[in-house]
Amino acid sequence: MDEETRMEEVAAIKGMPVRRNMHIKLKQAVPSGYPTEKMKSQLAAVGLNCEETSEERLKQYKEEVLRDFPEGNRQTFYIAKGTPKRSQVYSCMAGTDGKKMNDVSYLKALGIEEVEVNGSWVIDDDAGGYRRDLCYISYAPHFDYLRDNFPGIFPGSYAGEKKVINEPTGAAIRDSFKTIAMTVCTTIKSGIQKADLESVVSTILGDNTSENPKDYVQDDVLYTYLVNGYDPETETAVSVGVLAVKYSIQIKDYKDKSDHKDGRYNDAVIQAEARFVSYSKEEDIKRDIENLAGFQNRIMDMEAPQDMDAEEEMLEAIPIVKKKVTVHTNQPPANEETFKTGMPLAGVGDYADTMIFFCPDFENVGYIDNLESSVKTTYSRSVTVGFENTAGISISAEISMEMDFVVAKYGVKMGVSMSLTSAWNQSQTETLTFEVGPGEEAYLYQGKLRSIILRYNPANNMFEYINSSLNSFHSDAVKTTREPIVDPKTKAIWQEMKKE
């Protein structure tokens, strides 16, 4: 029995009101349910349009799916889907100050988008609902760490199911719904109200991601945020939680319309993992967030759990980057310390990239010799601001990091302060204009850096520079000087020439 169910039973026995400690602002809604027409259109969208998908047959399937589920008392207030890619999770964890993002922005940064269905409630505040913290806790490696290391304290529950089905495609999809929904009900002891559960089930079927057009494959993660005992007058609830269901549906030759007189069909494989956690006190959420501080400290020494897939295992080995970029005097060695000083990139594949900046310098972009003129002269020219070569540059839209550095060369200094965002994925052209008075001369310099991608490969725990990514980064800072910024020997020659 979970804590909140026990609280409700004790309160009922004593004739006392149940404590509502969770503050959340919700609006009542009508559950969307799962209309037969919607199921039919979803199946048609993936190419299924036959006798098995007639409205009469689908209505029968839906009744078979829902009739076995007990009536629960939890209600949904937010339903979202998305499989966070390693690069998205990494960017959000490493390069973004999550506290500056509201809950919706945080979820979007992870590629988790709300689906267009309603449960009994809808959220009335983008920043509320505990969604960010609950998502962070329900992330599978975090959830499993808390479950394994804080038994009796962490209120999470887990259930997993794998089923091989040998039936026609329509029946296989019906059983996919049943397998996933039953896994959910096993995880949530006090259940979900049937109308809300029907809305949740309606989101399971999605786009076919199979590389073989004959097969149907879907891998997804469904996030259902649940509330228990919500009072709209006080805007409080007995508990708030999240259910994260990672599932996979694979149906071979799913459009096969042969007679199958022998009663044999191609196997369909359905797998589901459900992780559910619910809290009745805000301080318990904070406690588990704090307990996860020990998670990163032990990642490099931790043997990966058997049920953690390769992508998750690699993700957790990635060093966390600071929120401020360091500019090095020269190209630093390829190691973990250097990796932490860079700007995270939204990479692809089973590795992580950061952009390392070094070697600040001045680049001459203009000169006016107005020594023999009696009038003021104006000079304008276009310059590149950003990366000289933008190929392969992919900064996440949620990244915002500060970079401060000083360009110092032959006694001339210039301080530069700038923000690095996704705007730098494309170089920009700006027009610089400066004026020189009569009888004067001036040099115009632009601050620039060298950059290179440092890659970490968790598979072999190695750091290496991608030499082909060596690049130049032109800042938006400029400086004018009366004399050229050159070495002393060249400057002496220049001064002698001026005397002639």
Coordinates of C-alpha atoms in Angstrom, one line a residue:
M1 CA 0.0 0.0 0.0
D2 CA 1.4 3.4 -0.9
E3 CA 1.6 6.2 1.6
E4 CA -1.2 8.4 0.2
T5 CA -3.6 5.4 0.1
R6 CA -2.8 4.7 3.7
M7 CA -3.3 8.3 4.6
E8 CA -6.8 8.3 3.0
E9 CA -7.8 5.1 4.8
V10 CA -6.6 6.4 8.2
A11 CA -8.4 9.7 7.6
A12 CA -11.6 7.8 6.7
I13 CA -11.4 5.7 9.8
K14 CA -10.9 8.7 12.0
G15 CA -13.5 10.8 10.2
M16 CA -10.8 13.4 9.4
P17 CA -10.3 15.3 6.2
V18 CA -7.4 14.2 4.0
R19 CA -4.4 16.6 4.1
R20 CA -3.8 18.3 0.8
N21 CA -0.2 19.6 0.8
M22 CA 0.5 19.8 -2.9
H23 CA -0.3 23.2 -4.5
I24 CA -1.2 23.1 -8.1
K25 CA -3.6 25.2 -10.3
L26 CA -5.8 23.1 -12.6
K27 CA -8.9 23.6 -14.7
Q28 CA -11.6 21.0 -15.0
A29 CA -11.9 19.4 -18.4
V30 CA -13.9 16.7 -20.2
P31 CA -11.7 13.6 -20.9
S32 CA -11.2 13.1 -24.6
G33 CA -11.6 9.3 -24.3
Y34 CA -10.8 7.2 -27.4
P35 CA -13.5 7.5 -30.0
T36 CA -13.7 4.6 -32.5
E37 CA -13.3 7.1 -35.3
K38 CA -10.0 8.3 -33.9
M39 CA -8.7 4.7 -33.6
K40 CA -9.8 4.0 -37.2
S41 CA -8.0 7.2 -38.5
Q42 CA -4.9 6.3 -36.6
L43 CA -4.8 2.9 -38.1
A44 CA -5.5 4.3 -41.6
A45 CA -2.6 6.7 -41.1
V46 CA -0.2 3.8 -40.8
G47 CA -1.7 1.9 -43.8
L48 CA -4.3 -0.3 -42.1
N49 CA -7.7 -0.2 -43.7
C50 CA -9.4 -3.6 -43.9
E51 CA -12.1 -5.7 -42.2
E52 CA -10.0 -5.8 -39.0
T53 CA -10.3 -2.1 -38.7
S54 CA -14.0 -1.7 -39.3
E55 CA -15.7 0.5 -36.7
E56 CA -17.7 -2.5 -35.4
R57 CA -14.5 -4.5 -34.9
L58 CA -12.6 -1.6 -33.4
K59 CA -15.4 -0.9 -30.9
Q60 CA -15.2 -4.5 -29.8
Y61 CA -11.4 -4.2 -29.4
K62 CA -11.8 -1.1 -27.3
E63 CA -14.3 -2.7 -25.0
E64 CA -12.0 -5.7 -24.6
V65 CA -9.1 -3.4 -23.7
L66 CA -11.0 -1.4 -21.1
R67 CA -13.2 -3.9 -19.4
D68 CA -10.4 -5.6 -17.5
F69 CA -9.2 -2.5 -15.7
P70 CA -10.3 -1.6 -12.2
E71 CA -11.7 1.8 -11.6
G72 CA -9.1 4.0 -10.0
N73 CA -9.1 7.4 -8.3
R74 CA -6.2 9.2 -10.0
Q75 CA -6.9 11.7 -12.7
T76 CA -4.6 13.1 -15.4
F77 CA -3.7 16.8 -15.9
Y78 CA -1.0 16.6 -18.5
I79 CA -0.2 14.0 -21.1
A80 CA 2.9 14.2 -23.3
K81 CA 5.1 12.0 -25.5
G82 CA 8.6 12.0 -26.6
T83 CA 11.8 10.0 -26.5
P84 CA 14.5 12.4 -25.3
K85 CA 17.6 12.0 -27.4
R86 CA 20.9 11.8 -25.7
S87 CA 22.0 15.2 -27.2
Q88 CA 18.8 16.9 -25.9
V89 CA 19.1 15.5 -22.4
Y90 CA 22.8 16.3 -22.4
S91 CA 22.3 19.9 -23.6
C92 CA 19.5 20.5 -21.0
M93 CA 21.5 19.0 -18.1
A94 CA 24.9 20.5 -19.0
G95 CA 24.4 23.8 -20.7
T96 CA 21.1 25.2 -19.5
D97 CA 20.2 26.7 -16.1
G98 CA 16.9 24.8 -15.7
K99 CA 15.8 27.1 -12.9
K100 CA 15.3 29.9 -15.5
M101 CA 13.0 27.7 -17.6
N102 CA 9.4 27.1 -17.0
D103 CA 8.1 23.5 -16.9
V104 CA 6.8 23.5 -20.5
S105 CA 10.1 24.9 -21.9
Y106 CA 12.1 22.3 -19.9
L107 CA 10.0 19.4 -21.3
K108 CA 10.3 20.8 -24.9
A109 CA 14.1 21.1 -24.4
L110 CA 14.0 17.3 -23.9
G111 CA 11.8 16.8 -27.0
I112 CA 8.7 16.0 -24.8
E113 CA 5.6 17.6 -26.4
E114 CA 2.0 17.7 -25.0
V115 CA -0.4 15.6 -27.0
E116 CA -3.8 16.9 -28.0
V117 CA -5.9 14.9 -25.6
N118 CA -7.5 15.8 -22.2
G119 CA -8.0 14.0 -19.0
S120 CA -10.2 15.2 -16.1
W121 CA -8.0 18.3 -15.6
V122 CA -5.7 20.5 -17.6
I123 CA -2.8 22.6 -16.2
D124 CA -3.5 26.3 -15.7
D125 CA 0.1 27.5 -15.4
D126 CA 3.0 26.8 -17.7
A127 CA 5.4 27.1 -14.7
G128 CA 3.4 24.9 -12.3
G129 CA 2.5 21.3 -11.8
Y130 CA 5.9 20.0 -10.6
R131 CA 6.4 18.7 -14.2
R132 CA 10.1 19.6 -14.4
D133 CA 11.1 17.9 -11.2
L134 CA 8.9 14.9 -11.7
C135 CA 10.3 14.4 -15.2
Y136 CA 13.9 14.7 -13.9
I137 CA 13.1 12.0 -11.2
S138 CA 11.3 9.7 -13.6
Y139 CA 14.2 9.7 -16.1
A140 CA 14.9 5.9 -16.0
P141 CA 18.5 5.9 -14.7
H142 CA 17.6 8.5 -12.1
F143 CA 14.5 6.6 -11.0
D144 CA 16.3 3.3 -10.8
Y145 CA 19.1 4.9 -8.8
L146 CA 16.7 6.2 -6.2
R147 CA 14.8 2.9 -6.1
D148 CA 17.9 0.9 -5.6
N149 CA 19.7 3.2 -3.2
F150 CA 16.9 4.6 -1.1
P151 CA 14.5 1.6 -0.5
G152 CA 11.7 2.5 1.9
I153 CA 12.1 6.2 1.2
F154 CA 11.7 6.6 -2.5
P155 CA 8.0 6.2 -3.3
G156 CA 8.5 5.0 -6.9
S157 CA 7.1 1.7 -8.3
Y158 CA 8.1 -0.2 -11.4
A159 CA 6.6 -2.8 -13.7
G160 CA 7.7 -4.4 -16.9
E161 CA 6.1 -6.7 -19.4
K162 CA 7.1 -8.4 -22.7
K163 CA 4.6 -10.3 -24.8
V164 CA 4.9 -12.2 -28.0
I165 CA 1.6 -12.3 -29.9
N166 CA 0.7 -14.5 -32.9
E167 CA -2.6 -13.0 -34.1
P168 CA -3.9 -10.8 -37.0
T169 CA -2.6 -7.3 -37.0
G170 CA -5.8 -5.7 -35.6
A171 CA -5.8 -8.1 -32.6
A172 CA -2.0 -7.6 -32.2
I173 CA -2.6 -3.8 -31.8
R174 CA -5.5 -4.5 -29.4
D175 CA -3.2 -6.6 -27.3
S176 CA -0.5 -3.9 -27.5
F177 CA -3.0 -1.5 -25.9
K178 CA -3.9 -4.1 -23.2
T179 CA -0.2 -5.0 -22.5
I180 CA 0.8 -1.4 -22.0
A181 CA -2.3 -0.4 -20.1
M182 CA -2.0 -3.5 -17.8
T183 CA 1.6 -2.6 -17.1
V184 CA 0.4 0.9 -16.1
C185 CA -2.2 -0.5 -13.7
T186 CA 0.3 -2.9 -12.2
T187 CA 2.5 0.1 -11.4
I188 CA -0.2 2.3 -10.0
K189 CA -1.9 0.4 -7.2
S190 CA -4.7 2.9 -6.7
G191 CA -5.4 3.0 -10.4
I192 CA -6.5 5.7 -12.9
Q193 CA -10.1 6.7 -13.6
K194 CA -11.3 4.8 -16.7
A195 CA -12.2 7.9 -18.7
D196 CA -8.7 9.3 -18.1
L197 CA -7.1 5.9 -18.8
E198 CA -9.0 5.8 -22.1
S199 CA -7.5 9.2 -23.1
V200 CA -4.0 7.9 -22.2
V201 CA -4.5 4.7 -24.3
S202 CA -5.6 6.9 -27.3
T203 CA -2.0 8.3 -27.5
I204 CA -0.2 5.0 -27.7
L205 CA -0.4 4.4 -31.4
G206 CA 1.9 6.6 -33.4
D207 CA 4.0 6.9 -36.6
N208 CA 5.6 3.8 -38.1
T209 CA 9.4 4.2 -37.7
S210 CA 10.4 0.9 -39.3
E211 CA 13.1 1.1 -42.0
N212 CA 11.3 -1.9 -43.6
P213 CA 7.9 -0.7 -45.0
K214 CA 6.5 -4.2 -44.5
D215 CA 6.9 -4.0 -40.8
Y216 CA 5.4 -1.8 -38.1
V217 CA 7.7 -0.4 -35.4
Q218 CA 7.0 2.1 -32.8
D219 CA 9.3 3.1 -29.9
D220 CA 8.1 5.9 -27.6
V221 CA 7.9 7.2 -24.1
L222 CA 4.6 8.4 -22.7
Y223 CA 4.5 10.8 -19.8
T224 CA 1.2 11.0 -17.9
Y225 CA 1.0 13.5 -15.0
L226 CA -1.5 12.5 -12.4
V227 CA -3.3 14.2 -9.5
N228 CA -5.2 12.6 -6.6
G229 CA -7.9 14.3 -4.6
Y230 CA -7.7 17.7 -6.2
D231 CA -9.7 20.6 -4.6
P232 CA -10.2 23.4 -7.1
E233 CA -11.3 25.8 -4.4
T234 CA -8.1 25.6 -2.4
E235 CA -6.0 24.6 -5.5
T236 CA -4.4 21.8 -3.5
A237 CA -4.2 18.0 -4.0
V238 CA -3.5 15.0 -1.9
S239 CA -0.7 14.0 -4.3
V240 CA 0.9 14.7 -7.6
G241 CA 2.9 12.3 -9.7
V242 CA 4.1 11.1 -13.1
L243 CA 3.9 7.9 -14.9
A244 CA 6.6 7.3 -17.5
V245 CA 5.9 4.4 -19.8
K246 CA 8.6 3.3 -22.3
Y247 CA 7.2 1.0 -24.8
S248 CA 7.9 -0.8 -28.1
I249 CA 5.5 -2.3 -30.6
Q250 CA 7.0 -4.5 -33.4
I251 CA 4.7 -6.3 -35.9
K252 CA 6.2 -8.2 -38.8
D253 CA 4.5 -7.9 -42.2
Y254 CA 1.6 -6.0 -40.6
K255 CA -0.2 -5.4 -43.9
D256 CA -0.2 -9.1 -44.8
K257 CA -3.7 -10.0 -46.0
S258 CA -3.1 -13.7 -46.9
D259 CA -5.6 -16.3 -45.7
H260 CA -3.5 -17.8 -42.9
K261 CA -5.5 -21.0 -43.1
D262 CA -3.1 -22.7 -40.8
G263 CA -3.9 -20.1 -38.1
R264 CA -0.3 -18.9 -37.9
Y265 CA 0.6 -15.2 -38.2
N266 CA 3.8 -13.4 -38.0
D267 CA 4.9 -12.7 -34.4
A268 CA 4.2 -9.3 -32.9
V269 CA 6.4 -8.3 -29.9
I270 CA 5.2 -5.8 -27.3
Q271 CA 7.4 -4.5 -24.5
A272 CA 6.5 -2.0 -21.9
E273 CA 8.3 -0.5 -18.8
A274 CA 6.3 1.7 -16.5
R275 CA 7.9 3.9 -13.8
F276 CA 5.5 5.7 -11.5
V277 CA 6.2 8.1 -8.7
S278 CA 3.8 10.2 -6.6
Y279 CA 4.3 12.7 -3.8
S280 CA 2.1 14.0 -1.1
K281 CA 4.6 16.5 0.3
E282 CA 6.7 19.0 -1.6
E283 CA 9.7 18.4 0.7
D284 CA 9.8 14.8 -0.4
I285 CA 10.3 15.9 -4.0
K286 CA 13.2 18.2 -2.9
R287 CA 14.7 15.3 -0.9
D288 CA 14.8 13.0 -3.9
I289 CA 16.2 15.7 -6.1
E290 CA 19.0 16.2 -3.5
N291 CA 19.5 12.5 -3.3
L292 CA 20.2 12.4 -7.0
A293 CA 23.3 14.6 -6.4
G294 CA 25.2 11.5 -5.6
F295 CA 24.2 9.9 -8.9
Q296 CA 26.7 11.8 -11.1
N297 CA 29.5 11.3 -8.5
R298 CA 29.3 7.5 -9.0
I299 CA 28.6 7.3 -12.7
M300 CA 32.1 6.7 -14.0
D301 CA 32.6 3.9 -11.4
M302 CA 29.2 2.4 -11.8
E303 CA 28.6 -0.8 -13.7
A304 CA 25.6 -0.2 -16.0
P305 CA 22.4 -1.8 -15.0
Q306 CA 21.4 -4.8 -17.2
D307 CA 18.1 -3.1 -18.2
M308 CA 19.7 0.2 -19.2
D309 CA 20.1 0.4 -23.0
A310 CA 23.4 1.5 -24.6
E311 CA 22.3 5.0 -25.2
E312 CA 21.3 5.6 -21.6
E313 CA 24.5 4.0 -20.3
M314 CA 26.6 6.3 -22.5
L315 CA 24.6 9.3 -21.6
E316 CA 25.2 8.9 -17.9
A317 CA 29.0 8.7 -18.4
I318 CA 29.1 12.2 -20.0
P319 CA 30.9 14.8 -17.8
I320 CA 28.7 17.7 -16.8
V321 CA 29.8 21.0 -18.4
K322 CA 30.0 24.3 -16.6
K323 CA 27.5 27.1 -17.5
K324 CA 30.3 29.5 -18.6
V325 CA 32.7 28.9 -21.4
T326 CA 36.4 29.2 -20.7
V327 CA 38.7 30.7 -23.4
H328 CA 42.1 29.1 -23.3
T329 CA 45.4 30.9 -24.3
N330 CA 46.4 27.9 -26.5
Q331 CA 44.7 24.7 -27.5
P332 CA 44.4 22.7 -24.3
P333 CA 44.9 18.9 -24.0
A334 CA 42.0 16.6 -25.0
N335 CA 40.8 15.5 -21.6
E336 CA 37.8 15.7 -19.2
E337 CA 38.8 19.0 -17.6
T338 CA 39.0 20.6 -21.0
F339 CA 35.7 19.1 -22.0
K340 CA 34.0 20.7 -19.1
T341 CA 35.1 24.2 -20.2
G342 CA 33.5 24.0 -23.6
M343 CA 30.1 24.8 -25.1
P344 CA 27.8 21.7 -25.5
L345 CA 26.7 20.9 -29.1
A346 CA 23.6 19.0 -30.1
G347 CA 25.4 16.1 -31.6
V348 CA 24.2 12.9 -33.3
G349 CA 25.3 9.4 -32.4
D350 CA 26.5 7.8 -29.2
Y351 CA 28.9 10.5 -28.2
A352 CA 29.0 14.0 -26.9
D353 CA 30.7 17.1 -28.3
T354 CA 31.7 20.4 -26.9
M355 CA 33.2 23.4 -28.7
I356 CA 36.5 24.5 -27.2
F357 CA 37.7 28.1 -27.7
F358 CA 41.3 29.2 -27.5
C359 CA 43.9 31.6 -28.8
P360 CA 42.2 35.1 -28.6
D361 CA 43.6 37.4 -31.2
F362 CA 43.1 40.7 -33.1
E363 CA 42.3 40.6 -36.8
N364 CA 42.9 43.8 -38.8
V365 CA 39.7 44.6 -40.7
G366 CA 40.3 48.2 -41.7
Y367 CA 42.8 51.1 -42.0
I368 CA 42.3 54.8 -42.8
D369 CA 45.3 57.0 -43.7
N370 CA 43.9 60.5 -43.4
L371 CA 47.2 62.2 -42.6
E372 CA 47.3 64.5 -45.6
S373 CA 43.6 65.3 -45.6
S374 CA 41.9 68.4 -44.1
V375 CA 38.5 66.8 -43.8
K376 CA 37.0 64.0 -41.8
T377 CA 36.9 60.6 -43.5
T378 CA 34.4 57.8 -42.9
Y379 CA 35.1 54.1 -43.5
S380 CA 32.6 51.3 -43.8
R381 CA 33.0 47.6 -44.5
S382 CA 31.2 44.3 -44.0
V383 CA 32.6 41.7 -41.6
T384 CA 31.6 38.2 -40.6
V385 CA 30.4 37.8 -37.0
G386 CA 30.2 34.2 -35.8
F387 CA 31.9 31.0 -37.0
E388 CA 33.8 31.2 -40.3
N389 CA 32.6 27.8 -41.3
T390 CA 29.2 26.8 -39.9
A391 CA 29.1 23.3 -41.3
G392 CA 28.7 20.8 -38.4
I393 CA 27.8 23.6 -35.9
S394 CA 24.7 22.6 -34.0
I395 CA 24.0 24.6 -30.8
S396 CA 20.7 23.6 -29.1
A397 CA 17.9 26.2 -29.0
E398 CA 17.9 25.9 -25.2
I399 CA 21.6 26.7 -24.8
S400 CA 22.7 30.0 -23.4
M401 CA 26.2 30.3 -22.1
E402 CA 28.4 33.2 -21.2
M403 CA 31.9 33.8 -22.6
D404 CA 34.2 36.5 -21.2
F405 CA 37.8 36.9 -22.4
V406 CA 40.5 39.4 -22.9
V407 CA 42.4 39.8 -26.1
A408 CA 45.9 41.0 -25.2
K409 CA 48.6 41.5 -27.8
Y410 CA 51.8 43.6 -27.8
G411 CA 50.5 45.9 -25.0
V412 CA 47.0 46.4 -26.5
K413 CA 44.1 44.9 -24.6
M414 CA 40.3 44.5 -25.3
G415 CA 37.8 42.9 -23.0
V416 CA 35.0 40.9 -24.7
S417 CA 31.8 39.6 -23.1
M418 CA 29.1 37.8 -25.1
S419 CA 26.4 35.1 -25.0
L420 CA 26.5 31.9 -27.0
T421 CA 23.1 30.8 -28.3
S422 CA 21.7 28.9 -31.2
A423 CA 21.8 32.2 -33.2
W424 CA 25.5 31.4 -33.8
N425 CA 24.6 28.3 -35.8
Q426 CA 24.6 30.7 -38.7
S427 CA 27.3 33.3 -39.3
Q428 CA 26.1 36.9 -39.7
T429 CA 27.3 39.8 -41.7
E430 CA 27.6 43.2 -40.0
T431 CA 28.7 46.6 -41.4
L432 CA 31.3 48.4 -39.3
T433 CA 31.7 52.1 -39.7
F434 CA 34.3 54.4 -38.1
E435 CA 35.5 57.9 -38.7
V436 CA 39.0 59.5 -38.7
G437 CA 39.6 63.2 -38.3
P438 CA 41.8 65.4 -40.5
G439 CA 45.6 64.7 -40.3
E440 CA 45.0 61.4 -38.5
E441 CA 45.2 57.7 -39.2
A442 CA 43.5 54.7 -37.5
Y443 CA 43.5 50.9 -37.5
L444 CA 40.4 48.8 -37.0
Y445 CA 40.6 45.4 -35.3
Q446 CA 38.1 42.7 -34.6
G447 CA 38.4 40.2 -31.8
K448 CA 38.6 36.6 -32.9
L449 CA 39.1 33.1 -31.5
R450 CA 40.1 29.7 -32.7
S451 CA 37.7 26.9 -32.0
I452 CA 37.6 23.1 -32.3
I453 CA 35.2 20.3 -31.4
L454 CA 36.3 18.0 -28.5
R455 CA 34.5 14.7 -28.6
Y456 CA 33.9 12.3 -25.8
N457 CA 33.1 8.7 -26.6
P458 CA 31.6 6.8 -23.6
A459 CA 32.2 3.5 -25.4
N460 CA 35.9 3.7 -24.8
N461 CA 36.0 6.6 -22.3
M462 CA 38.2 8.6 -24.6
F463 CA 38.4 12.3 -25.5
E464 CA 39.7 13.4 -28.9
Y465 CA 39.7 16.5 -31.0
I466 CA 38.0 16.5 -34.4
N467 CA 40.8 18.1 -36.3
S468 CA 38.6 18.7 -39.4
S469 CA 36.5 21.0 -37.2
L470 CA 39.2 23.6 -36.6
N471 CA 37.5 26.9 -37.1
S472 CA 37.7 30.6 -36.5
F473 CA 35.1 32.5 -34.4
H474 CA 34.7 36.2 -35.1
S475 CA 33.3 38.2 -32.2
D476 CA 31.2 41.3 -32.4
A477 CA 33.8 43.3 -30.5
V478 CA 36.0 45.8 -32.4
K479 CA 38.8 48.2 -31.4
T480 CA 40.5 51.1 -33.1
T481 CA 44.1 52.1 -32.5
R482 CA 46.4 54.9 -33.7
E483 CA 49.2 52.4 -34.4
P484 CA 49.2 48.9 -35.8
I485 CA 49.2 46.0 -33.4
V486 CA 52.4 44.3 -34.4
D487 CA 55.5 42.9 -32.9
P488 CA 58.2 45.3 -31.6
K489 CA 60.5 44.8 -34.6
T490 CA 57.8 45.4 -37.1
K491 CA 56.6 48.4 -35.2
A492 CA 60.1 49.9 -35.1
I493 CA 60.3 49.6 -38.9
W494 CA 56.8 51.2 -39.2
Q495 CA 57.9 54.1 -37.0
E496 CA 61.0 54.7 -39.1
M497 CA 58.9 54.8 -42.2
K498 CA 56.7 57.5 -40.7
K499 CA 59.7 59.7 -40.1
E500 CA 60.7 59.7 -43.8

